[in-house]
XYZ file of C-alpha atoms in Angstrom:
262
model
C -8.036 12.941 15.334
C -7.578 9.257 14.520
C -4.844 7.736 16.776
C -2.896 6.518 13.734
C -2.752 10.023 12.244
C -1.549 11.393 15.581
C 1.425 9.010 15.379
C 2.214 10.022 11.783
C 2.136 13.752 12.630
C 3.956 13.482 15.960
C 7.436 14.331 14.617
C 7.310 16.329 11.342
C 11.043 15.765 10.697
C 11.036 11.961 10.946
C 10.217 9.192 8.532
C 7.334 7.016 9.698
C 7.105 3.340 8.711
C 3.857 1.425 9.042
C 3.194 -2.032 7.552
C -0.028 -3.825 8.397
C -2.259 -6.692 7.339
C -5.252 -4.612 8.378
C -5.958 -1.590 6.202
C -6.497 1.614 8.181
C -10.104 2.646 7.519
C -9.639 6.391 7.466
C -12.005 9.119 6.272
C -10.778 11.871 3.949
C -7.752 13.316 5.734
C -4.356 14.959 5.318
C -1.062 14.993 7.224
C 2.252 16.827 7.333
C 4.281 14.162 5.483
C 4.447 12.762 1.981
C 3.017 9.236 1.848
C 4.143 6.290 -0.247
C 1.860 3.226 -0.071
C 2.281 -0.183 -1.659
C -0.555 -2.702 -1.553
C 0.009 -6.442 -1.899
C -2.939 -8.233 -3.447
C -6.351 -6.744 -4.043
C -7.303 -3.640 -5.981
C -7.356 -0.194 -4.388
C -8.205 3.383 -5.292
C -6.670 6.613 -4.060
C -9.439 9.188 -3.697
C -8.918 12.944 -3.490
C -11.626 15.592 -3.458
C -11.986 15.610 -7.237
C -10.152 12.580 -8.613
C -9.927 8.826 -8.200
C -6.657 7.031 -9.022
C -6.671 3.342 -9.896
C -3.990 1.552 -7.910
C -2.969 -1.801 -9.473
C -0.398 -4.379 -8.434
C 3.295 -3.540 -8.794
C 2.625 0.199 -8.406
C 2.850 2.603 -5.472
C 0.764 5.613 -4.483
C 2.449 8.948 -3.828
C 0.397 11.445 -1.799
C 1.974 14.881 -1.224
C 1.972 16.358 2.266
C -1.194 18.305 2.991
C -3.276 16.623 0.263
C -6.697 15.428 1.449
C -7.214 11.792 0.520
C -8.219 8.320 1.522
C -7.486 4.869 0.123
C -10.298 2.403 -0.512
C -9.894 -1.276 -1.421
C -12.284 -2.915 -3.859
C -11.136 -6.350 -2.660
C -9.333 -7.638 0.418
C -5.602 -6.947 0.460
C -2.795 -9.110 1.832
C -0.623 -6.310 3.144
C -0.466 -2.507 3.108
C 3.044 -1.059 3.307
C 3.367 2.650 4.099
C 6.406 4.892 4.314
C 5.802 8.522 5.267
C 8.497 10.958 4.119
C 9.240 14.232 5.951
C 8.961 17.210 3.638
C 12.640 18.104 3.952
C 13.890 14.984 2.127
C 12.201 15.830 -1.196
C 13.932 18.608 -3.190
C 11.874 21.813 -3.028
C 11.649 22.065 -6.818
C 10.701 18.410 -7.416
C 7.195 17.701 -8.725
C 6.533 15.186 -5.926
C 6.332 18.099 -3.481
C 2.960 18.997 -4.989
C 1.884 16.234 -7.391
C 0.532 12.838 -6.427
C -0.032 9.794 -8.584
C 0.519 6.103 -9.200
C 3.981 4.912 -10.218
C 5.597 1.557 -11.123
C 7.489 -0.447 -8.521
C 10.769 -1.828 -9.833
C 12.263 -5.044 -8.455
C 14.868 -2.978 -6.587
C 12.269 -0.704 -5.008
C 10.143 -3.690 -4.004
C 13.111 -5.328 -2.269
C 13.859 -2.099 -0.436
C 10.244 -1.766 0.736
C 10.318 -5.368 1.975
C 13.601 -4.690 3.800
C 11.757 -2.205 6.042
C 9.133 -4.826 6.978
C 10.166 -5.152 10.620
C 10.514 -1.410 11.212
C 7.782 0.367 13.136
C 7.047 4.002 13.771
C 9.430 6.969 13.587
C 12.876 6.856 12.008
C 14.815 9.953 13.098
C 18.269 11.369 12.484
C 19.436 9.402 15.525
C 18.682 6.140 13.666
C 21.614 6.585 11.280
C 21.560 3.211 9.497
C 17.810 3.184 8.932
C 17.829 6.840 7.924
C 20.557 6.306 5.315
C 18.608 3.383 3.884
C 15.385 5.418 3.628
C 17.237 8.305 1.977
C 18.550 5.844 -0.621
C 15.011 4.508 -1.102
C 13.876 8.104 -1.629
C 16.230 8.421 -4.602
C 14.704 5.318 -6.212
C 11.240 6.820 -5.692
C 12.311 10.062 -7.396
C 13.442 8.064 -10.439
C 10.209 6.032 -10.530
C 8.182 9.257 -10.493
C 9.184 9.917 -14.103
C 6.699 7.269 -15.298
C 3.230 7.815 -13.775
C 0.347 5.489 -14.592
C -1.981 7.631 -16.771
C -5.270 6.532 -15.188
C -7.145 9.270 -13.377
C -10.920 9.155 -13.110
C -12.508 12.511 -12.249
C -15.166 12.607 -9.557
C -17.674 15.243 -8.502
C -19.957 16.280 -5.672
C -22.575 17.502 -8.172
C -25.888 15.999 -7.058
C -27.179 15.690 -10.626
C -24.121 13.854 -11.910
C -23.448 11.464 -9.023
C -26.374 9.068 -9.742
C -25.476 9.188 -13.451
C -21.880 8.155 -12.694
C -23.179 5.335 -10.508
C -25.443 4.199 -13.349
C -22.489 4.139 -15.767
C -20.445 1.939 -13.443
C -23.357 -0.410 -12.792
C -24.002 -0.840 -16.536
C -20.417 -0.816 -17.795
C -20.977 -4.093 -19.686
C -23.774 -2.547 -21.750
C -23.882 0.051 -24.554
C -23.763 3.536 -23.005
C -24.970 6.416 -25.152
C -25.192 10.059 -24.137
C -28.714 10.593 -25.490
C -30.108 7.432 -23.869
C -28.638 8.191 -20.446
C -29.716 11.831 -20.670
C -33.268 10.678 -21.384
C -33.106 8.145 -18.527
C -32.297 10.962 -16.077
C -34.589 13.625 -17.523
C -31.830 15.710 -19.134
C -31.175 16.869 -22.670
C -28.050 15.550 -24.387
C -26.611 19.068 -24.530
C -27.223 19.691 -20.821
C -25.639 16.392 -19.783
C -22.644 17.014 -22.024
C -22.154 20.441 -20.446
C -22.475 18.964 -16.960
C -19.576 16.617 -17.661
C -17.374 19.326 -19.148
C -18.235 21.929 -16.517
C -17.957 19.729 -13.414
C -15.428 17.073 -14.400
C -13.361 18.665 -17.171
C -13.888 15.663 -19.423
C -16.416 14.522 -21.981
C -19.078 11.892 -21.425
C -17.372 9.614 -23.974
C -13.955 9.962 -22.330
C -15.425 9.240 -18.903
C -17.053 6.057 -20.204
C -13.793 5.011 -21.895
C -11.795 5.562 -18.676
C -14.395 3.673 -16.642
C -14.306 0.726 -19.035
C -10.501 0.702 -18.975
C -10.331 0.771 -15.168
C -12.881 -2.039 -14.911
C -10.883 -4.099 -17.408
C -7.677 -3.502 -15.434
C -9.380 -4.780 -12.292
C -10.546 -7.900 -14.143
C -7.132 -8.507 -15.714
C -5.615 -8.515 -12.224
C -8.389 -10.229 -10.278
C -9.802 -12.908 -12.602
C -8.643 -15.697 -14.870
C -11.036 -14.666 -17.634
C -9.595 -14.454 -21.122
C -8.907 -11.021 -22.566
C -11.770 -11.538 -25.019
C -14.179 -12.325 -22.164
C -13.017 -9.227 -20.307
C -13.519 -7.091 -23.406
C -17.168 -8.114 -23.683
C -17.687 -7.795 -19.915
C -16.531 -4.178 -20.127
C -18.899 -3.190 -22.922
C -16.770 -3.673 -26.029
C -18.192 -5.474 -29.045
C -14.840 -6.797 -30.254
C -11.404 -7.680 -28.952
C -9.734 -5.322 -31.422
C -11.798 -2.319 -30.238
C -10.970 -3.115 -26.601
C -7.256 -3.596 -27.277
C -7.044 -0.329 -29.216
C -8.804 1.685 -26.490
C -6.749 0.059 -23.722
C -3.459 0.733 -25.544
C -4.428 4.390 -26.076
C -4.905 5.000 -22.345
C -2.480 2.611 -20.628
C 0.220 2.619 -23.336
C 0.452 -1.155 -22.995
C -1.652 -3.925 -24.453
C -3.999 -5.816 -22.089
C -1.712 -8.850 -22.386
C 1.388 -6.822 -21.501
C -0.401 -5.173 -18.560
C -1.540 -8.503 -17.122
C 1.907 -10.042 -17.531
C 3.789 -7.080 -16.036
C 1.613 -6.678 -12.957
C 1.179 -10.311 -11.945
C-alpha cells in the first residue's frame, strides 16, 4: 500500500488533513474515509472505474468512502488541499454517503479550507478546537452538495471503443460524424451507435457534445482566447451554437462560467 494511503486509513474515526504543493501520484485506489479535495490552479479530473468528472477552479471533489478513484491533472497545479472525513460525521441518510461529484466552493468554504492550511495529519476527538471547526466545515459542505456541477463524461474499458474515444478527443476541433468515424474504424453506423449505448449509456452525439463542452471549459479557465476563438477551437461553426450547447449542459453561459471561476 502507498505510504500516504496508510496514513489516511490509520485511524478510521479521525479527520485527516493533507495540503501539498506536490500532487500525490496515486493509482486507482479507495480508502475508509470520505475525501474532499480542492485544487488551486490547473485543471484536474476525478476518474472512477466508469466515469470521468471535470474538476474546474472554485469547485471541490467529493469522493465517498470505499469508492475507487484517482485524480489526474491536465496542467500543473499550485496546491492540492485534501480533507478526509470519517464516515461517522456524515448523516447515514445523506446522499454524500454514497454519491460523489463536483460542487461549488463558496467564499466561506474557501476561507475555512485555507484556515486548515497549517494542520497536518489526524484530527481526533482529543483535538477539540480543530474537531469543532471541521464539524462546522462539514455542515457547509452538506449545503454545497445541493448544487453539483453537471459534467460527467462516461468512460469504458471496451477495447473497440477506447481508440475511438481517443480519436474524438484528438479531433475535437473538427466535424465529428457518426458515419465517418464508424467507417474510419471499420464499423457500421448502427454497430458504433449500439456500442456507445451499451457500454457508456449515452449516445455518440451526446458524448461528442460533452467532450466539446469539457474542452471549452478547460480553455475558458486556462487561456486568454476569446469565447469566439474557443468555440471554433472546440468544433463549433458559430458562437451562437457553442453558447447554446454550453448553456444546456453547464446551466451558465461561457462568459458567466469564466467570470465565476476565475
